[in-house]
Amino acid sequence: MPKIKTNRAAAKRFKKTGTGKIKRMKAYTNHILTKKTRKRKRNLRTGTIMTAADAQRVRLLIPYL
C-alpha cells in the first residue's frame, strides 16, 4: 500500500501533542487590532486543543506528524 502524502498547508497550521491531540492557534489575530482590547489580544496568542470532531478530519491530513 502506498504512503499517504501529508497536506503541507495543514502541517504548517497544526501540531500534535505528546498524547496525540491536535493543537492549533486561535483566529482573529492578524489585522484590525486597534479595536481589540489588550486582554483579548493576549488571550488570542495562546494555542488551544481542537475538538474531537475536527481533530478526526485533521488527522487524515497530517498522518505522520
XYZ file of N, CA and C in Angstrom:
195
model
N 0.848 -1.186 0.000
C 0.000 0.000 0.000
C 0.893 1.248 0.000
N 0.577 2.245 -0.838
C 1.435 3.429 -0.912
C 1.314 4.316 0.313
N 2.316 5.138 0.481
C 2.302 6.100 1.581
C 1.272 7.189 1.294
N 0.788 7.826 2.353
C -0.149 8.941 2.222
C 0.658 10.229 2.250
N 0.354 11.141 1.330
C 1.042 12.425 1.334
C 0.480 13.318 2.434
N 1.364 14.017 3.131
C 0.955 14.985 4.139
C 0.502 16.259 3.447
N -0.629 16.794 3.860
C -1.097 18.082 3.357
C -0.215 19.164 3.975
N 0.566 19.842 3.144
C 1.563 20.784 3.655
C 0.919 22.002 4.307
N -0.236 22.434 3.815
C -0.925 23.573 4.426
C -1.360 23.222 5.848
N -1.855 22.008 6.038
C -2.283 21.579 7.369
C -1.081 21.371 8.285
N 0.036 20.897 7.729
C 1.220 20.643 8.539
C 1.772 21.924 9.136
N 1.581 23.064 8.429
C 2.064 24.337 8.940
C 1.136 24.933 9.982
N -0.113 24.495 9.998
C -1.105 25.090 10.895
C -1.356 24.285 12.161
N -1.119 22.982 12.125
C -1.454 22.115 13.256
C -0.237 21.341 13.725
N -0.202 21.045 15.024
C 0.855 20.215 15.605
C 0.189 19.161 16.472
N 0.875 18.049 16.667
C 0.369 17.014 17.566
C 1.063 17.136 18.915
N 0.301 16.933 19.992
C 0.879 16.937 21.327
C 1.449 15.553 21.624
N 2.073 15.411 22.767
C 2.649 14.135 23.135
C 1.614 13.042 23.307
N 0.399 13.412 23.680
C -0.666 12.426 23.866
C -1.472 12.192 22.600
N -1.115 12.880 21.491
C -1.785 12.640 20.222
C -2.911 13.603 19.901
N -3.149 14.577 20.762
C -4.183 15.561 20.461
C -3.644 16.577 19.465
N -4.549 17.290 18.790
C -4.164 18.262 17.778
C -4.228 19.659 18.380
N -3.125 20.406 18.226
C -3.032 21.761 18.756
C -3.130 22.754 17.613
N -3.813 23.889 17.844
C -3.959 24.916 16.816
C -3.849 26.284 17.459
N -3.623 27.294 16.627
C -3.627 28.669 17.102
C -5.011 29.259 16.883
N -5.321 30.305 17.647
C -6.627 30.939 17.538
C -6.660 31.932 16.375
N -7.847 32.205 15.880
C -8.040 33.124 14.756
C -8.227 34.555 15.268
N -8.443 35.482 14.351
C -8.745 36.902 14.633
C -7.568 37.649 15.255
N -6.353 37.314 14.878
C -5.213 38.000 15.475
C -4.280 38.619 14.440
N -4.760 38.794 13.185
C -3.882 39.268 12.121
C -4.004 40.750 11.829
N -5.214 41.280 11.774
C -5.355 42.686 11.412
C -6.563 43.267 12.126
N -6.733 44.576 12.002
C -7.757 45.349 12.727
C -7.600 45.094 14.232
N -6.379 45.297 14.725
C -6.091 45.017 16.129
C -6.365 46.214 17.032
N -6.573 47.397 16.452
C -6.722 48.591 17.286
C -8.014 48.573 18.084
N -9.057 47.970 17.549
C -10.335 47.951 18.267
C -10.445 46.790 19.261
N -9.471 45.891 19.261
C -9.485 44.762 20.195
C -8.730 45.140 21.463
N -9.246 44.712 22.583
C -8.629 45.076 23.854
C -7.321 44.321 24.059
N -6.484 44.842 24.958
C -5.216 44.180 25.273
C -5.448 42.773 25.789
N -6.445 42.626 26.627
C -6.742 41.316 27.210
C -7.159 40.319 26.128
N -7.977 40.777 25.196
C -8.441 39.898 24.124
C -7.290 39.459 23.233
N -6.406 40.399 22.870
C -5.262 40.061 22.024
C -4.305 39.120 22.742
N -4.136 39.318 24.024
C -3.255 38.452 24.815
C -3.806 37.032 24.859
N -5.110 36.899 25.017
C -5.721 35.570 25.063
C -5.701 34.884 23.699
N -5.705 35.650 22.623
C -5.650 35.065 21.288
C -4.269 34.504 20.961
N -3.235 34.953 21.686
C -1.877 34.463 21.422
C -1.691 33.012 21.829
N -2.459 32.538 22.791
C -2.255 31.181 23.293
C -2.883 30.166 22.361
N -2.258 29.016 22.251
C -2.813 27.933 21.448
C -3.915 27.218 22.195
N -4.623 26.331 21.498
C -5.707 25.582 22.112
C -5.788 24.207 21.471
N -6.490 23.291 22.136
C -6.665 21.932 21.640
C -7.934 21.880 20.786
N -7.859 21.211 19.654
C -9.024 21.107 18.773
C -10.063 20.170 19.363
N -11.321 20.389 18.988
C -12.385 19.485 19.412
C -12.191 18.133 18.726
N -12.758 17.092 19.303
C -12.542 15.740 18.803
C -13.067 15.565 17.383
N -14.206 16.189 17.075
C -14.804 16.039 15.742
C -13.908 16.653 14.672
N -13.358 17.840 14.949
C -12.477 18.488 13.975
C -11.135 17.780 13.902
N -10.665 17.280 15.022
C -9.354 16.627 15.060
C -9.338 15.366 14.211
N -10.465 14.666 14.107
C -10.514 13.460 13.278
C -10.214 13.791 11.818
N -10.765 14.904 11.325
C -10.534 15.287 9.930
C -9.098 15.748 9.718
N -8.526 16.428 10.697
C -7.159 16.925 10.551
C -6.165 15.772 10.592
N -6.459 14.727 11.352
C -5.547 13.579 11.427
C -5.344 12.920 10.069
N -6.374 12.961 9.209
C -6.228 12.405 7.864
C -5.267 13.238 7.025
N -5.182 14.542 7.307
C -4.324 15.428 6.539
C -2.877 15.366 6.989
N -2.639 15.063 8.276
C -1.267 15.015 8.790
C -1.002 13.663 9.446
N -0.933 12.583 8.644
C -0.825 11.255 9.228
C 0.510 10.969 9.922
N 1.601 11.636 9.521
C 2.924 11.271 10.044
C 3.501 12.284 11.022
N 2.778 13.335 11.340
C 3.300 14.320 12.285
C 3.116 13.848 13.703
